[in-house]
Amino acid sequence: MQLSDIVARLDETLATDDFADVDASANGLQVGPDEKSVEKVAFAVDAAEATIDAALDADADLLVVHHGLVWGGLDRLTGRDFDRVEPLIRGDLALYVSHLPLDGHQELGNAAGVADHLGLADTEPFGSLGPIHIGQTGTFESPQTADEIRAALDDFDGSAGTTVLDFGPDEISSVGVVTGSGVDWLDEAIDRGVDALVTGEGKQKVYHEAREAGVSVFLAGHYATETFGVRSLRGLADEWGLETEYVSHPTGL
């Protein structure tokens, strides 16, 4: 399959253009020629030397990641930036990136994957960012305890253990999910009346805010909560007849 065809399909599926004004990431094709033949695609959460090397070792033609290399512009190609881009060019490995579009996609995205793993029903968009959403909310068919939710989150790929701020009700019925660094959406969780917020990493202030609001917060790890989207995209590439490989490189964070 041609690279341009893959990029067009991914951009259309993920509605990449809708996020252009709200995402610092340069989503879409970040490194690569206008056209090349692609037979094998590698998928990873992060574009870093370790994952790029693994994709090259796998003889991939394209690496698809959630966290790319360009955030708000690239002024100079030196230092760390050069060390990451140079092997891509030398190895003829293209790089496609989907940050917020892959967080918020209501079927393929990271939040949707977390919600599905937890068994949430009646899911709806959550985590508003201007006109778009980067998360999902839903309800349990049977209320869950904090320990039951923690156990499910600890089962994530790359999990280093979930921190729980257990300030909500003993039985949790509704959950808002914004993966990665999503505690800034606690106020929306409060306004929506959900019992708990699931995200990746926290900030100091969230402890008191959650305690005062009576909402539980689950910090399941930035990496661990953001493995779902790229694995969903791998499934799409499999359906398109491409050879694929998933590169797991947990950060523990």
PDB file of C-alpha atoms in Angstrom:
ATOM      1  CA  MET A   1       0.000   0.000   0.000  1.00  0.00           C
ATOM      2  CA  GLN A   2       1.212   3.517  -0.717  1.00  0.00           C
ATOM      3  CA  LEU A   3       2.129   5.766   2.204  1.00  0.00           C
ATOM      4  CA  SER A   4      -0.163   8.525   0.950  1.00  0.00           C
ATOM      5  CA  ASP A   5      -3.119   6.120   1.006  1.00  0.00           C
ATOM      6  CA  ILE A   6      -2.389   5.073   4.593  1.00  0.00           C
ATOM      7  CA  VAL A   7      -1.978   8.682   5.744  1.00  0.00           C
ATOM      8  CA  ALA A   8      -5.223   9.711   4.037  1.00  0.00           C
ATOM      9  CA  ARG A   9      -7.125   6.822   5.607  1.00  0.00           C
ATOM     10  CA  LEU A  10      -5.771   7.544   9.086  1.00  0.00           C
ATOM     11  CA  ASP A  11      -6.388  11.282   8.805  1.00  0.00           C
ATOM     12  CA  GLU A  12      -9.969  10.696   7.699  1.00  0.00           C
ATOM     13  CA  THR A  13     -10.686   8.030  10.322  1.00  0.00           C
ATOM     14  CA  LEU A  14      -9.257  10.120  13.158  1.00  0.00           C
ATOM     15  CA  ALA A  15     -10.630  13.482  11.928  1.00  0.00           C
ATOM     16  CA  THR A  16      -7.120  14.871  12.248  1.00  0.00           C
ATOM     17  CA  ASP A  17      -7.976  18.287  10.789  1.00  0.00           C
ATOM     18  CA  ASP A  18     -10.577  18.909  13.522  1.00  0.00           C
ATOM     19  CA  PHE A  19      -7.783  19.084  16.109  1.00  0.00           C
ATOM     20  CA  ALA A  20      -5.455  21.459  14.281  1.00  0.00           C
ATOM     21  CA  ASP A  21      -6.350  24.489  16.405  1.00  0.00           C
ATOM     22  CA  VAL A  22      -6.270  22.781  19.821  1.00  0.00           C
ATOM     23  CA  ASP A  23      -3.345  20.349  19.698  1.00  0.00           C
ATOM     24  CA  ALA A  24       0.315  21.357  20.040  1.00  0.00           C
ATOM     25  CA  SER A  25       1.288  18.123  18.318  1.00  0.00           C
ATOM     26  CA  ALA A  26       1.875  18.191  14.572  1.00  0.00           C
ATOM     27  CA  ASN A  27      -0.528  15.350  13.860  1.00  0.00           C
ATOM     28  CA  GLY A  28      -0.325  13.318  10.685  1.00  0.00           C
ATOM     29  CA  LEU A  29       2.813  12.446   8.761  1.00  0.00           C
ATOM     30  CA  GLN A  30       5.727  14.048  10.635  1.00  0.00           C
ATOM     31  CA  VAL A  31       8.672  12.408   8.868  1.00  0.00           C
ATOM     32  CA  GLY A  32       8.673  10.816   5.456  1.00  0.00           C
ATOM     33  CA  PRO A  33       8.465  11.387   1.713  1.00  0.00           C
ATOM     34  CA  ASP A  34       5.313  12.310  -0.147  1.00  0.00           C
ATOM     35  CA  GLU A  35       5.167   8.792  -1.500  1.00  0.00           C
ATOM     36  CA  LYS A  36       6.645   5.376  -0.767  1.00  0.00           C
ATOM     37  CA  SER A  37       5.515   1.780  -0.651  1.00  0.00           C
ATOM     38  CA  VAL A  38       4.596   0.424   2.782  1.00  0.00           C
ATOM     39  CA  GLU A  39       4.416  -3.269   3.561  1.00  0.00           C
ATOM     40  CA  LYS A  40       5.006  -3.330   7.321  1.00  0.00           C
ATOM     41  CA  VAL A  41       3.840  -0.878   9.979  1.00  0.00           C
ATOM     42  CA  ALA A  42       5.069  -0.695  13.578  1.00  0.00           C
ATOM     43  CA  PHE A  43       2.961   0.859  16.348  1.00  0.00           C
ATOM     44  CA  ALA A  44       4.197   2.395  19.624  1.00  0.00           C
ATOM     45  CA  VAL A  45       3.055   4.907  22.217  1.00  0.00           C
ATOM     46  CA  ASP A  46       6.143   7.123  21.974  1.00  0.00           C
ATOM     47  CA  ALA A  47       8.527   8.174  19.217  1.00  0.00           C
ATOM     48  CA  ALA A  48      11.907   7.789  20.918  1.00  0.00           C
ATOM     49  CA  GLU A  49      15.259   6.252  20.073  1.00  0.00           C
ATOM     50  CA  ALA A  50      14.243   2.929  21.642  1.00  0.00           C
ATOM     51  CA  THR A  51      10.984   2.564  19.692  1.00  0.00           C
ATOM     52  CA  ILE A  52      12.486   3.857  16.451  1.00  0.00           C
ATOM     53  CA  ASP A  53      15.320   1.330  16.746  1.00  0.00           C
ATOM     54  CA  ALA A  54      12.813  -1.452  17.456  1.00  0.00           C
ATOM     55  CA  ALA A  55      10.765  -0.498  14.404  1.00  0.00           C
ATOM     56  CA  LEU A  56      13.899  -0.504  12.254  1.00  0.00           C
ATOM     57  CA  ASP A  57      14.910  -3.888  13.656  1.00  0.00           C
ATOM     58  CA  ALA A  58      11.451  -5.160  12.650  1.00  0.00           C
ATOM     59  CA  ASP A  59      12.029  -3.911   9.069  1.00  0.00           C
ATOM     60  CA  ALA A  60       9.017  -1.604   9.295  1.00  0.00           C
ATOM     61  CA  ASP A  61       8.396   0.985   6.610  1.00  0.00           C
ATOM     62  CA  LEU A  62       6.191   3.171   8.808  1.00  0.00           C
ATOM     63  CA  LEU A  63       6.031   3.850  12.542  1.00  0.00           C
ATOM     64  CA  VAL A  64       2.702   5.054  13.961  1.00  0.00           C
ATOM     65  CA  VAL A  65       2.814   6.644  17.427  1.00  0.00           C
ATOM     66  CA  HIS A  66       0.721   8.649  19.866  1.00  0.00           C
ATOM     67  CA  HIS A  67       3.498  10.964  21.086  1.00  0.00           C
ATOM     68  CA  GLY A  68       5.533  12.300  18.166  1.00  0.00           C
ATOM     69  CA  LEU A  69       8.601  14.472  17.734  1.00  0.00           C
ATOM     70  CA  VAL A  70       7.192  17.879  16.763  1.00  0.00           C
ATOM     71  CA  TRP A  71       5.318  19.959  19.323  1.00  0.00           C
ATOM     72  CA  GLY A  72       4.573  23.522  18.312  1.00  0.00           C
ATOM     73  CA  GLY A  73       7.292  23.787  15.678  1.00  0.00           C
ATOM     74  CA  LEU A  74      10.837  22.556  15.124  1.00  0.00           C
ATOM     75  CA  ASP A  75      13.397  25.369  14.856  1.00  0.00           C
ATOM     76  CA  ARG A  76      16.626  23.372  14.731  1.00  0.00           C
ATOM     77  CA  LEU A  77      17.404  19.765  13.954  1.00  0.00           C
ATOM     78  CA  THR A  78      20.158  19.229  16.512  1.00  0.00           C
ATOM     79  CA  GLY A  79      20.801  17.304  19.715  1.00  0.00           C
ATOM     80  CA  ARG A  80      18.009  14.956  20.770  1.00  0.00           C
ATOM     81  CA  ASP A  81      15.836  15.932  17.794  1.00  0.00           C
ATOM     82  CA  PHE A  82      18.618  15.000  15.356  1.00  0.00           C
ATOM     83  CA  ASP A  83      19.321  11.733  17.188  1.00  0.00           C
ATOM     84  CA  ARG A  84      15.690  10.709  16.701  1.00  0.00           C
ATOM     85  CA  VAL A  85      15.111  11.974  13.182  1.00  0.00           C
ATOM     86  CA  GLU A  86      18.409  10.815  11.661  1.00  0.00           C
ATOM     87  CA  PRO A  87      17.733   7.059  12.046  1.00  0.00           C
ATOM     88  CA  LEU A  88      14.246   7.536  10.588  1.00  0.00           C
ATOM     89  CA  ILE A  89      15.694   9.086   7.450  1.00  0.00           C
ATOM     90  CA  ARG A  90      18.664   6.733   7.271  1.00  0.00           C
ATOM     91  CA  GLY A  91      16.417   3.702   7.695  1.00  0.00           C
ATOM     92  CA  ASP A  92      13.721   4.990   5.309  1.00  0.00           C
ATOM     93  CA  LEU A  93      11.193   4.770   8.147  1.00  0.00           C
ATOM     94  CA  ALA A  94       8.270   7.173   7.935  1.00  0.00           C
ATOM     95  CA  LEU A  95       6.623   8.512  11.108  1.00  0.00           C
ATOM     96  CA  TYR A  96       2.890   9.132  11.539  1.00  0.00           C
ATOM     97  CA  VAL A  97       1.595  10.776  14.718  1.00  0.00           C
ATOM     98  CA  SER A  98      -1.861  11.043  16.278  1.00  0.00           C
ATOM     99  CA  HIS A  99      -2.045  12.759  19.663  1.00  0.00           C
ATOM    100  CA  LEU A 100      -5.377  14.283  20.733  1.00  0.00           C
ATOM    101  CA  PRO A 101      -7.265  12.764  17.792  1.00  0.00           C
ATOM    102  CA  LEU A 102      -6.304   9.359  19.121  1.00  0.00           C
ATOM    103  CA  ASP A 103      -7.159  10.297  22.705  1.00  0.00           C
ATOM    104  CA  GLY A 104     -10.675  11.322  21.871  1.00  0.00           C
ATOM    105  CA  HIS A 105     -11.855   8.991  19.118  1.00  0.00           C
ATOM    106  CA  GLN A 106     -15.023   7.474  20.533  1.00  0.00           C
ATOM    107  CA  GLU A 107     -14.381   3.994  19.113  1.00  0.00           C
ATOM    108  CA  LEU A 108     -10.639   3.643  18.513  1.00  0.00           C
ATOM    109  CA  GLY A 109      -9.232   6.099  21.026  1.00  0.00           C
ATOM    110  CA  ASN A 110      -7.375   5.737  24.292  1.00  0.00           C
ATOM    111  CA  ALA A 111     -10.300   6.793  26.481  1.00  0.00           C
ATOM    112  CA  ALA A 112     -12.642   4.478  24.587  1.00  0.00           C
ATOM    113  CA  GLY A 113     -10.205   1.617  25.163  1.00  0.00           C
ATOM    114  CA  VAL A 114     -10.035   2.333  28.897  1.00  0.00           C
ATOM    115  CA  ALA A 115     -13.828   2.553  29.114  1.00  0.00           C
ATOM    116  CA  ASP A 116     -14.208  -0.725  27.256  1.00  0.00           C
ATOM    117  CA  HIS A 117     -11.635  -2.434  29.482  1.00  0.00           C
ATOM    118  CA  LEU A 118     -13.521  -1.267  32.564  1.00  0.00           C
ATOM    119  CA  GLY A 119     -16.810  -2.472  31.080  1.00  0.00           C
ATOM    120  CA  LEU A 120     -18.486   0.933  31.016  1.00  0.00           C
ATOM    121  CA  ALA A 121     -21.854   1.192  29.280  1.00  0.00           C
ATOM    122  CA  ASP A 122     -23.842   4.142  27.916  1.00  0.00           C
ATOM    123  CA  THR A 123     -20.624   5.898  26.947  1.00  0.00           C
ATOM    124  CA  GLU A 124     -20.623   9.539  25.865  1.00  0.00           C
ATOM    125  CA  PRO A 125     -17.970  12.114  24.875  1.00  0.00           C
ATOM    126  CA  PHE A 126     -16.200  13.690  27.856  1.00  0.00           C
ATOM    127  CA  GLY A 127     -13.203  15.945  28.393  1.00  0.00           C
ATOM    128  CA  SER A 128     -14.115  19.019  26.387  1.00  0.00           C
ATOM    129  CA  LEU A 129     -11.362  21.034  24.765  1.00  0.00           C
ATOM    130  CA  GLY A 130     -12.934  23.802  22.776  1.00  0.00           C
ATOM    131  CA  PRO A 131     -15.270  22.235  20.234  1.00  0.00           C
ATOM    132  CA  ILE A 132     -13.897  18.710  20.575  1.00  0.00           C
ATOM    133  CA  HIS A 133     -13.668  16.010  23.258  1.00  0.00           C
ATOM    134  CA  ILE A 134     -10.626  13.977  24.264  1.00  0.00           C
ATOM    135  CA  GLY A 135     -12.254  11.547  26.683  1.00  0.00           C
ATOM    136  CA  GLN A 136     -15.269   9.435  27.418  1.00  0.00           C
ATOM    137  CA  THR A 137     -17.677   8.848  30.270  1.00  0.00           C
ATOM    138  CA  GLY A 138     -19.878   5.885  31.084  1.00  0.00           C
ATOM    139  CA  THR A 139     -21.583   3.860  33.779  1.00  0.00           C
ATOM    140  CA  PHE A 140     -21.165   0.418  35.317  1.00  0.00           C
ATOM    141  CA  GLU A 141     -24.040  -2.003  34.982  1.00  0.00           C
ATOM    142  CA  SER A 142     -23.245  -2.982  38.574  1.00  0.00           C
ATOM    143  CA  PRO A 143     -21.497  -0.463  40.854  1.00  0.00           C
ATOM    144  CA  GLN A 144     -17.793  -1.148  41.512  1.00  0.00           C
ATOM    145  CA  THR A 145     -15.625  -0.553  44.534  1.00  0.00           C
ATOM    146  CA  ALA A 146     -12.414   1.423  44.293  1.00  0.00           C
ATOM    147  CA  ASP A 147     -10.422  -1.787  44.810  1.00  0.00           C
ATOM    148  CA  GLU A 148     -12.218  -3.497  41.922  1.00  0.00           C
ATOM    149  CA  ILE A 149     -11.508  -0.578  39.608  1.00  0.00           C
ATOM    150  CA  ARG A 150      -7.889  -0.422  40.741  1.00  0.00           C
ATOM    151  CA  ALA A 151      -7.441  -4.112  39.963  1.00  0.00           C
ATOM    152  CA  ALA A 152      -8.805  -3.627  36.449  1.00  0.00           C
ATOM    153  CA  LEU A 153      -6.510  -0.633  35.837  1.00  0.00           C
ATOM    154  CA  ASP A 154      -3.477  -2.489  37.175  1.00  0.00           C
ATOM    155  CA  ASP A 155      -4.075  -5.029  34.395  1.00  0.00           C
ATOM    156  CA  PHE A 156      -3.157  -2.479  31.705  1.00  0.00           C
ATOM    157  CA  ASP A 157      -0.144  -3.063  29.454  1.00  0.00           C
ATOM    158  CA  GLY A 158       2.811  -1.296  31.035  1.00  0.00           C
ATOM    159  CA  SER A 159       1.079  -0.665  34.360  1.00  0.00           C
ATOM    160  CA  ALA A 160       3.321   0.238  37.285  1.00  0.00           C
ATOM    161  CA  GLY A 161       0.405   0.237  39.721  1.00  0.00           C
ATOM    162  CA  THR A 162      -2.536   2.609  40.128  1.00  0.00           C
ATOM    163  CA  THR A 163      -2.653   5.392  42.705  1.00  0.00           C
ATOM    164  CA  VAL A 164      -6.163   5.926  44.062  1.00  0.00           C
ATOM    165  CA  LEU A 165      -7.494   9.068  45.710  1.00  0.00           C
ATOM    166  CA  ASP A 166     -10.472   7.325  47.279  1.00  0.00           C
ATOM    167  CA  PHE A 167     -12.737  10.251  48.072  1.00  0.00           C
ATOM    168  CA  GLY A 168     -15.858   9.188  46.180  1.00  0.00           C
ATOM    169  CA  PRO A 169     -18.745   6.931  47.195  1.00  0.00           C
ATOM    170  CA  ASP A 170     -18.037   3.388  48.393  1.00  0.00           C
ATOM    171  CA  GLU A 171     -19.829   2.077  45.306  1.00  0.00           C
ATOM    172  CA  ILE A 172     -18.863   3.825  42.074  1.00  0.00           C
ATOM    173  CA  SER A 173     -21.449   3.907  39.325  1.00  0.00           C
ATOM    174  CA  SER A 174     -20.148   6.486  36.839  1.00  0.00           C
ATOM    175  CA  VAL A 175     -16.662   7.263  35.558  1.00  0.00           C
ATOM    176  CA  GLY A 176     -15.088   9.958  33.402  1.00  0.00           C
ATOM    177  CA  VAL A 177     -11.936   9.039  31.479  1.00  0.00           C
ATOM    178  CA  VAL A 178      -9.261  11.354  30.089  1.00  0.00           C
ATOM    179  CA  THR A 179      -6.038   9.450  29.496  1.00  0.00           C
ATOM    180  CA  GLY A 180      -2.489  10.683  29.983  1.00  0.00           C
ATOM    181  CA  SER A 181      -2.369  13.966  31.894  1.00  0.00           C
ATOM    182  CA  GLY A 182      -6.084  14.498  32.438  1.00  0.00           C
ATOM    183  CA  VAL A 183      -6.635  15.748  35.978  1.00  0.00           C
ATOM    184  CA  ASP A 184      -7.454  19.209  34.625  1.00  0.00           C
ATOM    185  CA  TRP A 185     -10.831  17.741  33.692  1.00  0.00           C
ATOM    186  CA  LEU A 186     -11.765  17.058  37.314  1.00  0.00           C
ATOM    187  CA  ASP A 187     -14.050  20.104  37.295  1.00  0.00           C
ATOM    188  CA  GLU A 188     -15.923  18.681  34.316  1.00  0.00           C
ATOM    189  CA  ALA A 189     -16.241  15.369  36.155  1.00  0.00           C
ATOM    190  CA  ILE A 190     -17.699  17.250  39.110  1.00  0.00           C
ATOM    191  CA  ASP A 191     -20.081  19.222  36.888  1.00  0.00           C
ATOM    192  CA  ARG A 192     -21.193  16.028  35.137  1.00  0.00           C
ATOM    193  CA  GLY A 193     -21.847  14.383  38.503  1.00  0.00           C
ATOM    194  CA  VAL A 194     -19.636  11.342  37.947  1.00  0.00           C
ATOM    195  CA  ASP A 195     -18.304   9.385  40.890  1.00  0.00           C
ATOM    196  CA  ALA A 196     -14.728   8.988  39.669  1.00  0.00           C
ATOM    197  CA  LEU A 197     -12.165  10.284  37.189  1.00  0.00           C
ATOM    198  CA  VAL A 198      -9.701   7.881  35.586  1.00  0.00           C
ATOM    199  CA  THR A 199      -6.543   9.360  34.089  1.00  0.00           C
ATOM    200  CA  GLY A 200      -2.827   8.697  33.822  1.00  0.00           C
ATOM    201  CA  GLU A 201      -0.878  11.073  36.026  1.00  0.00           C
ATOM    202  CA  GLY A 202      -1.734  13.626  38.666  1.00  0.00           C
ATOM    203  CA  LYS A 203      -0.882  17.068  39.980  1.00  0.00           C
ATOM    204  CA  GLN A 204      -0.523  18.097  43.608  1.00  0.00           C
ATOM    205  CA  LYS A 205      -3.654  20.219  43.641  1.00  0.00           C
ATOM    206  CA  VAL A 206      -5.950  17.385  42.568  1.00  0.00           C
ATOM    207  CA  TYR A 207      -5.756  15.733  45.997  1.00  0.00           C
ATOM    208  CA  HIS A 208      -7.556  18.534  47.788  1.00  0.00           C
ATOM    209  CA  GLU A 209      -9.878  19.318  44.888  1.00  0.00           C
ATOM    210  CA  ALA A 210     -11.033  15.701  44.672  1.00  0.00           C
ATOM    211  CA  ARG A 211     -11.346  15.379  48.437  1.00  0.00           C
ATOM    212  CA  GLU A 212     -13.432  18.527  48.735  1.00  0.00           C
ATOM    213  CA  ALA A 213     -15.679  17.467  45.846  1.00  0.00           C
ATOM    214  CA  GLY A 214     -16.134  13.873  47.015  1.00  0.00           C
ATOM    215  CA  VAL A 215     -14.857  12.394  43.742  1.00  0.00           C
ATOM    216  CA  SER A 216     -12.414   9.497  43.481  1.00  0.00           C
ATOM    217  CA  VAL A 217      -9.433   9.849  41.155  1.00  0.00           C
ATOM    218  CA  PHE A 218      -7.509   6.924  39.686  1.00  0.00           C
ATOM    219  CA  LEU A 219      -3.988   7.611  38.395  1.00  0.00           C
ATOM    220  CA  ALA A 220      -3.216   4.559  36.282  1.00  0.00           C
ATOM    221  CA  GLY A 221      -0.095   5.817  34.511  1.00  0.00           C
ATOM    222  CA  HIS A 222       0.362   8.054  31.485  1.00  0.00           C
ATOM    223  CA  TYR A 223       1.870   5.310  29.338  1.00  0.00           C
ATOM    224  CA  ALA A 224      -0.463   2.561  30.521  1.00  0.00           C
ATOM    225  CA  THR A 225      -3.631   4.521  29.750  1.00  0.00           C
ATOM    226  CA  GLU A 226      -2.407   5.419  26.264  1.00  0.00           C
ATOM    227  CA  THR A 227      -1.572   2.034  24.781  1.00  0.00           C
ATOM    228  CA  PHE A 228      -5.132   1.418  23.570  1.00  0.00           C
ATOM    229  CA  GLY A 229      -5.267   3.814  20.642  1.00  0.00           C
ATOM    230  CA  VAL A 230      -2.182   2.643  18.775  1.00  0.00           C
ATOM    231  CA  ARG A 231      -3.217  -0.971  19.264  1.00  0.00           C
ATOM    232  CA  SER A 232      -6.627  -0.144  17.789  1.00  0.00           C
ATOM    233  CA  LEU A 233      -4.910   1.426  14.796  1.00  0.00           C
ATOM    234  CA  ARG A 234      -2.830  -1.707  14.450  1.00  0.00           C
ATOM    235  CA  GLY A 235      -6.078  -3.642  14.120  1.00  0.00           C
ATOM    236  CA  LEU A 236      -7.133  -1.316  11.301  1.00  0.00           C
ATOM    237  CA  ALA A 237      -3.824  -1.832   9.498  1.00  0.00           C
ATOM    238  CA  ASP A 238      -4.259  -5.593   9.826  1.00  0.00           C
ATOM    239  CA  GLU A 239      -7.654  -5.263   8.131  1.00  0.00           C
ATOM    240  CA  TRP A 240      -6.016  -3.268   5.333  1.00  0.00           C
ATOM    241  CA  GLY A 241      -3.716  -6.222   4.622  1.00  0.00           C
ATOM    242  CA  LEU A 242      -0.538  -4.714   6.046  1.00  0.00           C
ATOM    243  CA  GLU A 243       1.986  -6.611   8.137  1.00  0.00           C
ATOM    244  CA  THR A 244       2.118  -5.067  11.605  1.00  0.00           C
ATOM    245  CA  GLU A 245       4.043  -5.141  14.853  1.00  0.00           C
ATOM    246  CA  TYR A 246       3.397  -3.531  18.239  1.00  0.00           C
ATOM    247  CA  VAL A 247       6.427  -2.114  20.050  1.00  0.00           C
ATOM    248  CA  SER A 248       5.922  -2.184  23.814  1.00  0.00           C
ATOM    249  CA  HIS A 249       8.277   0.093  25.744  1.00  0.00           C
ATOM    250  CA  PRO A 250       6.652   0.995  29.091  1.00  0.00           C
ATOM    251  CA  THR A 251       7.973   4.022  30.939  1.00  0.00           C
ATOM    252  CA  GLY A 252       6.542   3.161  34.365  1.00  0.00           C
ATOM    253  CA  LEU A 253       5.091   6.677  34.496  1.00  0.00           C
TER     254      LEU A 253
END
